[in-house]
mmCIF file of C-alpha atoms and ligand atoms in Angstrom:
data_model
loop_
_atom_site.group_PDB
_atom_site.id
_atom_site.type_symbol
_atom_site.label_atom_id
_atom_site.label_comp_id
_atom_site.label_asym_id
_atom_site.label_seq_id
_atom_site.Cartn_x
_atom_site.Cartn_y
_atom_site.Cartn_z
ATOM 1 C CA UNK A 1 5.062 -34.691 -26.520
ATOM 2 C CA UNK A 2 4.640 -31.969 -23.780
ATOM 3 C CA UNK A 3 5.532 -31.917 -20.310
ATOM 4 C CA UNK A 4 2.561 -31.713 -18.151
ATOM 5 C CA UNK A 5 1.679 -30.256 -14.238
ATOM 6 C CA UNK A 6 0.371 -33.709 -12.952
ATOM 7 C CA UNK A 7 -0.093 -32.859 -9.104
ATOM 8 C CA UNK A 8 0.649 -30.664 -6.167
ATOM 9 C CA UNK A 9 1.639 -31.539 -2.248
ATOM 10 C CA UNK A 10 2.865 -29.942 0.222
ATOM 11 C CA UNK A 11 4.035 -30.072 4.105
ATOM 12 C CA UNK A 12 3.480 -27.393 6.773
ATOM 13 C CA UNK A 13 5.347 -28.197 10.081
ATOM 14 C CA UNK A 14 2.848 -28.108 13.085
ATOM 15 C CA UNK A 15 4.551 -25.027 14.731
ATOM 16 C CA UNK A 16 3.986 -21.998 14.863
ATOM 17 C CA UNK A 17 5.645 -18.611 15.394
ATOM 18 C CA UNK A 18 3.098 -15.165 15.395
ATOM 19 C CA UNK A 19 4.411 -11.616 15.656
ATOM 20 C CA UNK A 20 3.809 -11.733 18.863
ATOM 21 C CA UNK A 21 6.469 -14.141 19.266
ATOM 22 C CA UNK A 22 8.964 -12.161 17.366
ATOM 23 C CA UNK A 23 8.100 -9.266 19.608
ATOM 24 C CA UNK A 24 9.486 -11.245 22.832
ATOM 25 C CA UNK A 25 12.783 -12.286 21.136
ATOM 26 C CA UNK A 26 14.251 -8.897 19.580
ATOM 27 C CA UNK A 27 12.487 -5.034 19.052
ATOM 28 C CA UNK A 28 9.739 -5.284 16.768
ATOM 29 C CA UNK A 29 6.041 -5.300 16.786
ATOM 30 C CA UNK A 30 3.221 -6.692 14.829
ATOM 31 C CA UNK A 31 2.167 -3.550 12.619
ATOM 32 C CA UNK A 32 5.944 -2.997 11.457
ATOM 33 C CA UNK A 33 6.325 -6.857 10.499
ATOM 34 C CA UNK A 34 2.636 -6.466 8.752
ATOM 35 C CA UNK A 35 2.783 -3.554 7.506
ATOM 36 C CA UNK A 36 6.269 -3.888 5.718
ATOM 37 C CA UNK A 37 5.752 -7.626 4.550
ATOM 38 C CA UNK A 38 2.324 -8.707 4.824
ATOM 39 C CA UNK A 39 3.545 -11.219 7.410
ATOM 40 C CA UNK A 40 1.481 -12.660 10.520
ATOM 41 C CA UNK A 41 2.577 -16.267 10.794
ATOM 42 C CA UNK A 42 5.277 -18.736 9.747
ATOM 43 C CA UNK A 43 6.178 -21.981 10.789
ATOM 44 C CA UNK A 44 9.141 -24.024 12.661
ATOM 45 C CA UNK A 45 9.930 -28.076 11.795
ATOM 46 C CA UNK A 46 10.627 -29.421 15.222
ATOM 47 C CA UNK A 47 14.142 -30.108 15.728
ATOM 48 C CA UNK A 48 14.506 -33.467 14.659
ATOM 49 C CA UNK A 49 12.831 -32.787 11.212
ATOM 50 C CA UNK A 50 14.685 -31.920 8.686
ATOM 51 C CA UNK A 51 14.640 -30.129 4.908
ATOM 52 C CA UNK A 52 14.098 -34.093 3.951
ATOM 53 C CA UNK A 53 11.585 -34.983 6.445
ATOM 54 C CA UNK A 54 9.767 -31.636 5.264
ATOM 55 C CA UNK A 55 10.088 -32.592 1.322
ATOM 56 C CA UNK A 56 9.187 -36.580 2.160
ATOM 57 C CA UNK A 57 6.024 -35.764 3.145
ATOM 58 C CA UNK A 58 5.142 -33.193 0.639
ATOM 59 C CA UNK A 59 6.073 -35.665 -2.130
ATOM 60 C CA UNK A 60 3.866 -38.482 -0.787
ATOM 61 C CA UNK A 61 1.266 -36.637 -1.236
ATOM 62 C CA UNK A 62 2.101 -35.161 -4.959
ATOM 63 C CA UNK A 63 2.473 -38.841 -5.727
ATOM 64 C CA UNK A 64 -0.715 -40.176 -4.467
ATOM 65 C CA UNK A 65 -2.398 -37.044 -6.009
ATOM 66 C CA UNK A 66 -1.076 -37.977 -9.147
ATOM 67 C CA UNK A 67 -2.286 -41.718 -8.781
ATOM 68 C CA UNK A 68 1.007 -43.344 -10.098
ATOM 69 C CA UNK A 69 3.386 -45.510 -8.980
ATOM 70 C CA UNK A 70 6.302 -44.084 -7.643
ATOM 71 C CA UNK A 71 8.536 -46.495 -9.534
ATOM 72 C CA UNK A 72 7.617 -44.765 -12.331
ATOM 73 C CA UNK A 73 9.631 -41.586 -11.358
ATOM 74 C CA UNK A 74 12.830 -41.607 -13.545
ATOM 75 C CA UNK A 75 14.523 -38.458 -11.466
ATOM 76 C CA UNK A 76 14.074 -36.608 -8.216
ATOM 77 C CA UNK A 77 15.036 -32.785 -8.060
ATOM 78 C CA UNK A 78 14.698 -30.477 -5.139
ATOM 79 C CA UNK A 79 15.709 -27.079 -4.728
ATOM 80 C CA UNK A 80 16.556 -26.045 -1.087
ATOM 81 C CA UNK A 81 19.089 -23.491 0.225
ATOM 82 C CA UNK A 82 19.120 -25.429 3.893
ATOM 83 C CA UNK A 83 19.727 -28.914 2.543
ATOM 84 C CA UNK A 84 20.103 -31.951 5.485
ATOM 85 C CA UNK A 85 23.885 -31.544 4.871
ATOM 86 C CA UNK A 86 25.630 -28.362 3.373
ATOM 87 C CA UNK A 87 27.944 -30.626 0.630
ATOM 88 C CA UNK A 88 26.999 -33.923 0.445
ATOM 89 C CA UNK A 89 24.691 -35.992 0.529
ATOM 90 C CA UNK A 90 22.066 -34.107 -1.540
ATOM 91 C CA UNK A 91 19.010 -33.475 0.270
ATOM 92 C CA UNK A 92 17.529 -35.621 -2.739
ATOM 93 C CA UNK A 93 19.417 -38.550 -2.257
ATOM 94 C CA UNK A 94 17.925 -38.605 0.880
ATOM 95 C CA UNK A 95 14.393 -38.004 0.127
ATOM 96 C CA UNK A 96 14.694 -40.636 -2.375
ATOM 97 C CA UNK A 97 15.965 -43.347 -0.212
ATOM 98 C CA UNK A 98 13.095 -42.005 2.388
ATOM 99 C CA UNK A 99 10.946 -43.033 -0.177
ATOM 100 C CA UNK A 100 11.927 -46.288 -0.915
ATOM 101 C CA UNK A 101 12.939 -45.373 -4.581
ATOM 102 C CA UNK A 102 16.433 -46.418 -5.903
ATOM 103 C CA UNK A 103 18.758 -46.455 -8.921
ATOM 104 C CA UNK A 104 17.498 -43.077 -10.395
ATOM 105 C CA UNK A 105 19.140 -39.782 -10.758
ATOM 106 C CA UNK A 106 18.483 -37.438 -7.423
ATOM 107 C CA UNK A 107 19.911 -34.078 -6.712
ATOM 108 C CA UNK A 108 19.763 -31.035 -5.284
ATOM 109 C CA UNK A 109 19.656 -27.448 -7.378
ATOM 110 C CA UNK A 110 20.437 -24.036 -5.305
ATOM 111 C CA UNK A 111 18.632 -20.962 -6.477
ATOM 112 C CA UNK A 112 17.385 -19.714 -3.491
ATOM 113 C CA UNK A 113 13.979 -18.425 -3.751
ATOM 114 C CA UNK A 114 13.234 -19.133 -7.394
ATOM 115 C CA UNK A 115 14.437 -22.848 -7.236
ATOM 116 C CA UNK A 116 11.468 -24.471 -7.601
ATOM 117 C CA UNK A 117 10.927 -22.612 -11.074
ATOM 118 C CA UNK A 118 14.540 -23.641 -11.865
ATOM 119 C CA UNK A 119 13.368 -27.583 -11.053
ATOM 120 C CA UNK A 120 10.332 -27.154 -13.063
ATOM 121 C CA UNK A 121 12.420 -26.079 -16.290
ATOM 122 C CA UNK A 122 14.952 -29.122 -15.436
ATOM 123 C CA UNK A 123 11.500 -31.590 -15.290
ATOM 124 C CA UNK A 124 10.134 -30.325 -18.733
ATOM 125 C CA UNK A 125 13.496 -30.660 -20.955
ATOM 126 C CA UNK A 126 14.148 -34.186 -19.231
ATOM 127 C CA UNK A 127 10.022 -35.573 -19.671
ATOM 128 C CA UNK A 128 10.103 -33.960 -23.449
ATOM 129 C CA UNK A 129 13.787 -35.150 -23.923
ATOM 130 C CA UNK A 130 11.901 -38.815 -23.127
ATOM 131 C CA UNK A 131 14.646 -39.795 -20.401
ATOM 132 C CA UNK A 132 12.455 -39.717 -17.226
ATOM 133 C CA UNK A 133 8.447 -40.485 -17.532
ATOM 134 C CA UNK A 134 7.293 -38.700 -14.714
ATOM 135 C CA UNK A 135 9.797 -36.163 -12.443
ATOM 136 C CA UNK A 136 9.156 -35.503 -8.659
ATOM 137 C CA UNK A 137 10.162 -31.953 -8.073
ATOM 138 C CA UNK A 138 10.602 -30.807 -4.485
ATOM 139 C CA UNK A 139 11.043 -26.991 -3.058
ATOM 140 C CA UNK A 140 11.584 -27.680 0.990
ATOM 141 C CA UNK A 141 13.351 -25.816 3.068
ATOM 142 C CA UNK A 142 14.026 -25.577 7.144
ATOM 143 C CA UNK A 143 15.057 -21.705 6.942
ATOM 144 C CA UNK A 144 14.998 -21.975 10.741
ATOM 145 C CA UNK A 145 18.059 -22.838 10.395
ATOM 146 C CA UNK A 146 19.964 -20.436 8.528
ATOM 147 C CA UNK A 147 17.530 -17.820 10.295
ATOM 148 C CA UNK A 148 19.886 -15.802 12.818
ATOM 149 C CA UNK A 149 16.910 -15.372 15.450
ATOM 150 C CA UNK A 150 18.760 -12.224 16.999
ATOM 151 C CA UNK A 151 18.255 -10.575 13.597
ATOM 152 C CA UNK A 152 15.446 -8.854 13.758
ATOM 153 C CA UNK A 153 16.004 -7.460 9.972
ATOM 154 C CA UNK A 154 15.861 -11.325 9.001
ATOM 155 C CA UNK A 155 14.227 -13.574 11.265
ATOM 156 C CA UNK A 156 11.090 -12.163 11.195
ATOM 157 C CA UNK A 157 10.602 -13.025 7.098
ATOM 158 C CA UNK A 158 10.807 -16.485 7.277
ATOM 159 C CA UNK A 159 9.347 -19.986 7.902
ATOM 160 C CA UNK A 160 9.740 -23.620 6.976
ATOM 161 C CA UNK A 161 7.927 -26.121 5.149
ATOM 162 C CA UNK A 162 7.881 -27.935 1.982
ATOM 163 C CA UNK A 163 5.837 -28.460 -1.790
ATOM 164 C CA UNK A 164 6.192 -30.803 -4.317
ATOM 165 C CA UNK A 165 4.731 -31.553 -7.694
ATOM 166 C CA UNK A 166 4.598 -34.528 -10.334
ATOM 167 C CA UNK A 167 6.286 -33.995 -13.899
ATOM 168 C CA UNK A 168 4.197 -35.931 -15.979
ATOM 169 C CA UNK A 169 3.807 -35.825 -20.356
ATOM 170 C CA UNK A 170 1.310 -35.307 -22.863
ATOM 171 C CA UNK A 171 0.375 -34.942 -26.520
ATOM 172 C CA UNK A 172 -2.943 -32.556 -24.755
ATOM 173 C CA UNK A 173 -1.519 -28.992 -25.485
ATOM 174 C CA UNK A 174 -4.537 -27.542 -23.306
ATOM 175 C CA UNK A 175 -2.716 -29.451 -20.208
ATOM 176 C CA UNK A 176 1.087 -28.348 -21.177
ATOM 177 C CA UNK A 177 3.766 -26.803 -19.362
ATOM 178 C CA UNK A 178 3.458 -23.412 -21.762
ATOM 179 C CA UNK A 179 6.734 -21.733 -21.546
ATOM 180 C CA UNK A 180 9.540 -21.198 -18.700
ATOM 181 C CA UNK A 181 12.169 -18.459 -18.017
ATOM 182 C CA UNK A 182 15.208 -18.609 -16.238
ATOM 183 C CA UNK A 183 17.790 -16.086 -15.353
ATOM 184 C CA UNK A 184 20.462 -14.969 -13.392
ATOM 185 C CA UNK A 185 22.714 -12.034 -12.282
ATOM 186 C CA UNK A 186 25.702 -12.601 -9.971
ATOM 187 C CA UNK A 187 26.450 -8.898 -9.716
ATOM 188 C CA UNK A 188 24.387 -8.962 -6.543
ATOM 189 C CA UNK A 189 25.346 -12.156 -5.127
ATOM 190 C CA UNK A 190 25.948 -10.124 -1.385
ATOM 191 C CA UNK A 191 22.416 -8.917 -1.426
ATOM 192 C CA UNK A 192 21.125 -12.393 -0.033
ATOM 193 C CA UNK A 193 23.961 -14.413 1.283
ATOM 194 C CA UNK A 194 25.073 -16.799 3.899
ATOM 195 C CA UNK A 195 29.202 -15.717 4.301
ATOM 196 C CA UNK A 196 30.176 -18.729 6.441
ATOM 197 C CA UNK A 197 30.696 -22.008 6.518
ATOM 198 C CA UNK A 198 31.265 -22.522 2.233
ATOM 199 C CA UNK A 199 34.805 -22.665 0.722
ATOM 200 C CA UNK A 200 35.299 -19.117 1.489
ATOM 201 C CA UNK A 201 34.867 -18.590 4.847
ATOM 202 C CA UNK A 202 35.019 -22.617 6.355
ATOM 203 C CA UNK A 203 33.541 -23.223 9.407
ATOM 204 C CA UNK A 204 35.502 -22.122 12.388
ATOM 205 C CA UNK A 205 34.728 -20.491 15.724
ATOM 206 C CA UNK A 206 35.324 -16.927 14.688
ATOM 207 C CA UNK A 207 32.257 -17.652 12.251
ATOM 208 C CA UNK A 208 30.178 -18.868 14.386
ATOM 209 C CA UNK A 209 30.985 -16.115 16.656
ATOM 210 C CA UNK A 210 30.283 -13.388 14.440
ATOM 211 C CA UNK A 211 27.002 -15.578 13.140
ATOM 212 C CA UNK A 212 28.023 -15.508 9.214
ATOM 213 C CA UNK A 213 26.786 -19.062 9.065
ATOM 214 C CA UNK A 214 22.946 -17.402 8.729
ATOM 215 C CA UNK A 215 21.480 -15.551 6.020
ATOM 216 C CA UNK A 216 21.886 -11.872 5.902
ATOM 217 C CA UNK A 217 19.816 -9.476 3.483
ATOM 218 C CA UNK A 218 20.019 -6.318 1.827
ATOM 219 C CA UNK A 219 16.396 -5.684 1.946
ATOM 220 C CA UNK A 220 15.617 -2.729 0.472
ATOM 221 C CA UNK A 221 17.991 -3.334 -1.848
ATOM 222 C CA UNK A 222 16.839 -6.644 -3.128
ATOM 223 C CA UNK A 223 12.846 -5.424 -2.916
ATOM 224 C CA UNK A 224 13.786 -2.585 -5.535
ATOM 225 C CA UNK A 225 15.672 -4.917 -8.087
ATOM 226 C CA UNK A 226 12.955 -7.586 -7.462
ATOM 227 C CA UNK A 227 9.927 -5.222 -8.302
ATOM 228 C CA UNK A 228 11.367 -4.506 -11.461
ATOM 229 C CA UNK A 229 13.376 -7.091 -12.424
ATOM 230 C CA UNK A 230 10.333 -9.681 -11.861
ATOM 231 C CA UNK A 231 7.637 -6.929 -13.763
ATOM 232 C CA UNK A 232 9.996 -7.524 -16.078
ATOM 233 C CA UNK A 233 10.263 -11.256 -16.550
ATOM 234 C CA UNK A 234 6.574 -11.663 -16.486
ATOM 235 C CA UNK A 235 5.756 -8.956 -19.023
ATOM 236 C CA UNK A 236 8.312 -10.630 -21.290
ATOM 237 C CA UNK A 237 6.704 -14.200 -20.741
ATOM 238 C CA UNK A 238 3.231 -13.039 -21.170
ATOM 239 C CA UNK A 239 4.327 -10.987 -24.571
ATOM 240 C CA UNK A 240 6.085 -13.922 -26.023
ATOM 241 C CA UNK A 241 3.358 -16.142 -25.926
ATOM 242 C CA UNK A 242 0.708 -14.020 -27.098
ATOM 243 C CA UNK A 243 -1.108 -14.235 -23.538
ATOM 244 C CA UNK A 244 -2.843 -11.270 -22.006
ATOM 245 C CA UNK A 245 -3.212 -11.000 -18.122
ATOM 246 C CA UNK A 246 -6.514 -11.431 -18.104
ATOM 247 C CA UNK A 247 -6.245 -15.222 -19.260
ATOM 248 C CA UNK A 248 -4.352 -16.140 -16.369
ATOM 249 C CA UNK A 249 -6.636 -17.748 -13.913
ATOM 250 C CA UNK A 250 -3.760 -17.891 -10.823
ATOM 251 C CA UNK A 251 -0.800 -15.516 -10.468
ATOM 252 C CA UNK A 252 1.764 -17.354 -8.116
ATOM 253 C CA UNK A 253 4.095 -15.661 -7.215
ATOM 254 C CA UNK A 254 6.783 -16.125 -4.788
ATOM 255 C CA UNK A 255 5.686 -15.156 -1.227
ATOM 256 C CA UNK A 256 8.094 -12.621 0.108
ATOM 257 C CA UNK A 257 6.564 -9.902 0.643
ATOM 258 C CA UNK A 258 3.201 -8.307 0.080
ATOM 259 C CA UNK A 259 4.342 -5.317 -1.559
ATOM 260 C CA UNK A 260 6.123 -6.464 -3.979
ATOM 261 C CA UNK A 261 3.458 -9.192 -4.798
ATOM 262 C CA UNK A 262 1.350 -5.971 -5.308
ATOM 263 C CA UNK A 263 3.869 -4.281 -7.371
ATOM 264 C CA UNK A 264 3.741 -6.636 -9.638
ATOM 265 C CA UNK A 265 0.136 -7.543 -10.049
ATOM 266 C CA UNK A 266 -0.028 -3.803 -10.666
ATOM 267 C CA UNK A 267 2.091 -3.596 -13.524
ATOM 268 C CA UNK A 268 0.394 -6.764 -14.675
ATOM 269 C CA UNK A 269 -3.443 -5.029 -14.537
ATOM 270 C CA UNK A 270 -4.575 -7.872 -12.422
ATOM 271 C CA UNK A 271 -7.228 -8.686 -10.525
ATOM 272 C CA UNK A 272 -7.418 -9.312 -6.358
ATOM 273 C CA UNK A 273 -9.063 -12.527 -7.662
ATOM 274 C CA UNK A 274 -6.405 -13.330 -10.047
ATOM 275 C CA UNK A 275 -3.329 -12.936 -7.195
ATOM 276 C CA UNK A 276 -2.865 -16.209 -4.555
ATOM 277 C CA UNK A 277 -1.432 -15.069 -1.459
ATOM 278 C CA UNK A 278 -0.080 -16.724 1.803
ATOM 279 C CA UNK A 279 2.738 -14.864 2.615
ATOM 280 C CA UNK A 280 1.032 -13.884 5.524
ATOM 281 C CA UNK A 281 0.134 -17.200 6.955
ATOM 282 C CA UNK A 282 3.390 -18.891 5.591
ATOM 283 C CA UNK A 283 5.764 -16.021 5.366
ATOM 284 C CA UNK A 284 8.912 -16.432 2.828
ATOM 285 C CA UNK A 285 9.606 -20.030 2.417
ATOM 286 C CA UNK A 286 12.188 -19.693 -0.458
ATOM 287 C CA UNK A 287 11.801 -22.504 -2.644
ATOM 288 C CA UNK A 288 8.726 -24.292 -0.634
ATOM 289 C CA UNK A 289 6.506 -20.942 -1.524
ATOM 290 C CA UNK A 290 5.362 -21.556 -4.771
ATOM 291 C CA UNK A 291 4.521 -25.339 -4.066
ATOM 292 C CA UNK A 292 3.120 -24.397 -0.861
ATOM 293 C CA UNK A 293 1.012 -21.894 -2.395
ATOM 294 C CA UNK A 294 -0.347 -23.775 -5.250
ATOM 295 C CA UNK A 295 -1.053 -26.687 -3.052
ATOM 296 C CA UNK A 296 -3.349 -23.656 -0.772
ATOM 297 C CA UNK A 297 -5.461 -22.829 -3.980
ATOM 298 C CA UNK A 298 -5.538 -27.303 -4.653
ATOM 299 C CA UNK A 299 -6.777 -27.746 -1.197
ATOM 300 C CA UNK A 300 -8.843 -24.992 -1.292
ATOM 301 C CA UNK A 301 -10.466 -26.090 -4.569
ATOM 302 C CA UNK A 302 -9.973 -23.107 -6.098
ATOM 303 C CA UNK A 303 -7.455 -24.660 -8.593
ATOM 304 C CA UNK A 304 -9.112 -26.714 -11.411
ATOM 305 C CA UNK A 305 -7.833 -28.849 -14.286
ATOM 306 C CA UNK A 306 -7.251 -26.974 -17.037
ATOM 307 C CA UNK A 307 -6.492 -23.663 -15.136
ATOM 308 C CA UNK A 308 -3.342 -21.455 -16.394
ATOM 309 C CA UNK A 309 -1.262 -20.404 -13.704
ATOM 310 C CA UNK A 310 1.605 -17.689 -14.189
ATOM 311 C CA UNK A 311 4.562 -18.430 -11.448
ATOM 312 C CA UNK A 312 7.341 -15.775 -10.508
ATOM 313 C CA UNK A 313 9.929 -15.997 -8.263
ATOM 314 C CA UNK A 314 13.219 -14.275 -7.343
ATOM 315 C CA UNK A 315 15.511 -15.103 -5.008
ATOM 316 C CA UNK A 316 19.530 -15.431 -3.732
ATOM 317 C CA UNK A 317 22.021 -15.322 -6.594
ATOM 318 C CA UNK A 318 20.390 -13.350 -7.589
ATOM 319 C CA UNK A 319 18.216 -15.306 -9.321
ATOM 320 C CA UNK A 320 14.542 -15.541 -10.872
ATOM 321 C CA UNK A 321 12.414 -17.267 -12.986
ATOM 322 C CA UNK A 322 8.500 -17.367 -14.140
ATOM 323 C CA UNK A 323 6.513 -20.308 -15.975
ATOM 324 C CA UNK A 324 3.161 -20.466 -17.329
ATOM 325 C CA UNK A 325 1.832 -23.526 -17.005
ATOM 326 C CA UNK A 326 -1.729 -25.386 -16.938
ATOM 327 C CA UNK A 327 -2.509 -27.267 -14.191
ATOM 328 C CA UNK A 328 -3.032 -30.643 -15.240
ATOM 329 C CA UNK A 329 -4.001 -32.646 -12.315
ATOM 330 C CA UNK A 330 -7.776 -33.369 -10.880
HETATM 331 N N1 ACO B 1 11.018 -4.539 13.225
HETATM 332 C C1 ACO B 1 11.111 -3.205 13.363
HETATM 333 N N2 ACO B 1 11.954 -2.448 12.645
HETATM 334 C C2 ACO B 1 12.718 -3.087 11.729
HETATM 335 C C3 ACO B 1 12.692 -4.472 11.545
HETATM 336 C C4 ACO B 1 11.788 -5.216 12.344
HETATM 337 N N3 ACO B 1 11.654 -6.557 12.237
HETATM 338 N N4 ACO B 1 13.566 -4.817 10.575
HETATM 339 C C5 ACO B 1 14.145 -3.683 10.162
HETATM 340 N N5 ACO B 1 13.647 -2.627 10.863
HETATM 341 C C6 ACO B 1 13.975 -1.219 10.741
HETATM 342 C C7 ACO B 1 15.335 -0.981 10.129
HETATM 343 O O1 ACO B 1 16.341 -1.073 11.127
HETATM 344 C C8 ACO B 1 15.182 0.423 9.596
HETATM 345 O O2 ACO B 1 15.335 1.339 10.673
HETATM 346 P P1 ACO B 1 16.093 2.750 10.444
HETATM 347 O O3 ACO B 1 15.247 3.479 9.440
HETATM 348 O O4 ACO B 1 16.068 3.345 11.801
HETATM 349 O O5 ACO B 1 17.446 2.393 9.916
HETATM 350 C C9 ACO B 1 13.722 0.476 9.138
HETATM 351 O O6 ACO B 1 13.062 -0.604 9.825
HETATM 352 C C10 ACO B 1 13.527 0.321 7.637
HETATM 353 O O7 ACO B 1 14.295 -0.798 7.196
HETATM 354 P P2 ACO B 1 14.283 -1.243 5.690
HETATM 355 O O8 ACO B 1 15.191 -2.452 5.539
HETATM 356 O O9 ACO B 1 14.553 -0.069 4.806
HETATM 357 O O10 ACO B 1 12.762 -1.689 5.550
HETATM 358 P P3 ACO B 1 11.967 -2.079 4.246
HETATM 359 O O11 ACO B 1 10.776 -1.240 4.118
HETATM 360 O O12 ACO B 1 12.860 -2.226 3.041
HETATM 361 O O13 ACO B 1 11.440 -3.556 4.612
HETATM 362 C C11 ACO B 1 11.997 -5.835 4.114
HETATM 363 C C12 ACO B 1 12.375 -4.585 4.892
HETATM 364 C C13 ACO B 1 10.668 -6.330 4.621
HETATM 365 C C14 ACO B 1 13.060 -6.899 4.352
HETATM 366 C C15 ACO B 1 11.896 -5.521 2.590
HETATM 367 O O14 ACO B 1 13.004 -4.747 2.198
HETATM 368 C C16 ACO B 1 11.836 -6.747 1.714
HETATM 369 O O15 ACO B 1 10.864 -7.485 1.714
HETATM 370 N N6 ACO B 1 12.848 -6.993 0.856
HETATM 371 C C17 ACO B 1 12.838 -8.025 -0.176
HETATM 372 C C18 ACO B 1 12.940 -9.412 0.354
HETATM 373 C C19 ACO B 1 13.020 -10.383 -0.802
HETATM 374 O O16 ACO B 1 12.315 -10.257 -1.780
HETATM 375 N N7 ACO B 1 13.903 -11.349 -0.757
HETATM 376 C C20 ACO B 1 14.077 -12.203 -1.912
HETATM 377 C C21 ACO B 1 13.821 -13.592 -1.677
HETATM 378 S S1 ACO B 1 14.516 -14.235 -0.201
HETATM 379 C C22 ACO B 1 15.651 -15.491 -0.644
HETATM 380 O O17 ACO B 1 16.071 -15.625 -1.756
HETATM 381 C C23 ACO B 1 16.111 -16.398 0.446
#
């Protein structure tokens, strides 16, 4: 018994912030923000839509993609950074009561950008453990909300939205979830961070004053540890399975940043072909990317059954992760 890729979905909030927009709101300009990331739109939930509302949506349509019924999900998982609530409830109790679904486990995992890779590895062991028959896994996030909009070293990388997928088994080892890696180093836990408002720092005026309840980022810190730590991963995945680059059909990789995307498919001798990108109409979308991206190559029916996809991501924590899988849905 494997653990199989059953479907994608995903949710893109209708509004949307250009460059241009950026340029009225602190001192940048288009060519830096492309130039440097790759970056020319990303997207705002409305105000009264939430990480939830986002993830909702994206996992009605992995559901009806996969063509079961949503009783049969024995867990929900979703990795998000800017849950509803910052302690409790978890964003996935939520989502499952939004759904109508009751009486299974639901919870929320934090690993920043590479969370959805960390929910995917959580899916397989529970689906091949035979405690849950299918898993809905959810990467949503509303970053707008962590996003300190007078940071222009920030608030120019990111956007909202949501992906989810359907954990499914079978005894098909062409359709299996190949291999997954996980790591972590907390060495660098201050490279992506949001100082206020946790057990540390509670919430209190002076933190809201000196805006440590957004994200801040050592970024060219945390783009040289992420071009080599995720070269890296990948190289080690690809070894230990006996897989050359060439096989993989879809390198997904999380969408931070052009460069290091390219970095990485460089090291990896692939092809332009090979490499999905929508960092630049999605920007960074921490956990939602990968979804979001894999659901762009679905709807663009460039992703067929039986295609092997290579996922990377690297986030907050820090943290990272890659998975080659086989898509398994139609
Ligand atoms: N517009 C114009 N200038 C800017 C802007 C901006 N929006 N932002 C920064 N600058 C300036 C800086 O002030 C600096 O100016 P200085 O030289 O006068 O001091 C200059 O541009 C260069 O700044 P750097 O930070 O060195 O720029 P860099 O080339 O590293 O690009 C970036 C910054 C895009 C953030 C890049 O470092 C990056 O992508 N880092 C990795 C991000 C990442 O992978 N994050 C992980 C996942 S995210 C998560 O887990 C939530």
């Amino acid at each position: 018994m494997f653990a199989k890729f059953l479907s994608i979905g995903a949710y893109t909030p209708k509004n949307v912030m250009d460059n241009k927009y950026f340029e009225s709101i602190v001192e940048t300009d288009d060519e830096w923000i492309y130039k440097r990331t790759g970056i020319k739109t990303r997207f705002k939930a409305d105000d009264n839509q939430y990480t939830s509302d986002l993830g909702v949506e994206a996992a009605k349509v992995a559901i009806q993609r996969a063509g079961i019924d949503k009783k049969d999900i024995g867990m929900i998982i979703c990795a998000t950074i800017s849950p509803d609530y910052l302690c409790m409830p978890s964003t996935a109790c939520i989502i499952s009561h939004k759904l109508g679904l009751k009486n299974i486990p639901a919870f929320d995992i934090s690993a920043a950008c590479s969370g959805f890779i960390y929910a995917l590895s959580i899916a397989k062991a529970y689906v091949e453990a035979k405690v849950a028959k299918y898993v809905l896994i959810i990467g949503a996030e509303k970053l707008s909300s962590i996003v300190d909009y007078t940071d222009r070293s920030t608030c120019v990388l990111f956007g909202d939205g949501a992906g989810a997928a359907i954990i499914g088994t079978t005894t098909n080892e062409k359709e299996k979830i190949i291999d997954i890696n996980i790591s972590a180093d907390g060495e660098f836990q201050d490279f992506l961070i949001t100082p206020g408002c946790g057990s540390k720092n509670p919430c209190s005026q002076k933190v809201l004053d000196e805006h440590l309840q957004f994200m801040k980022m050592k970024g060219n810190e945390t783009f040289k540890v992420a071009v080599k730590t995720l070269s890296n991963d990948v190289v080690e995945l690809l070894s230990r399975n006996g897989i050359s680059s060439d096989k993989i059909d879809h390198f997904i990789p999380h969408q931070a940043n052009y460069r290091i995307i390219k970095a990485v498919g460089d090291t990896l001798n692939l092809h332009e072909k090979q490499i999905v990108l929508t960092v630049e109409k999605y920007g960074n979308t921490s956990s939602a990317s990968i979804p979001m991206a894999i659901n762009d190559i679905y709807e663009s029916k460039r992703l067929k059954n039986g295609d092997l996809m290579l996922l990377d991501a690297f986030g907050g924590g820090l943290t990272w992760g890659s998975s080659l899988v086989y898509f398994a849905g139609n």
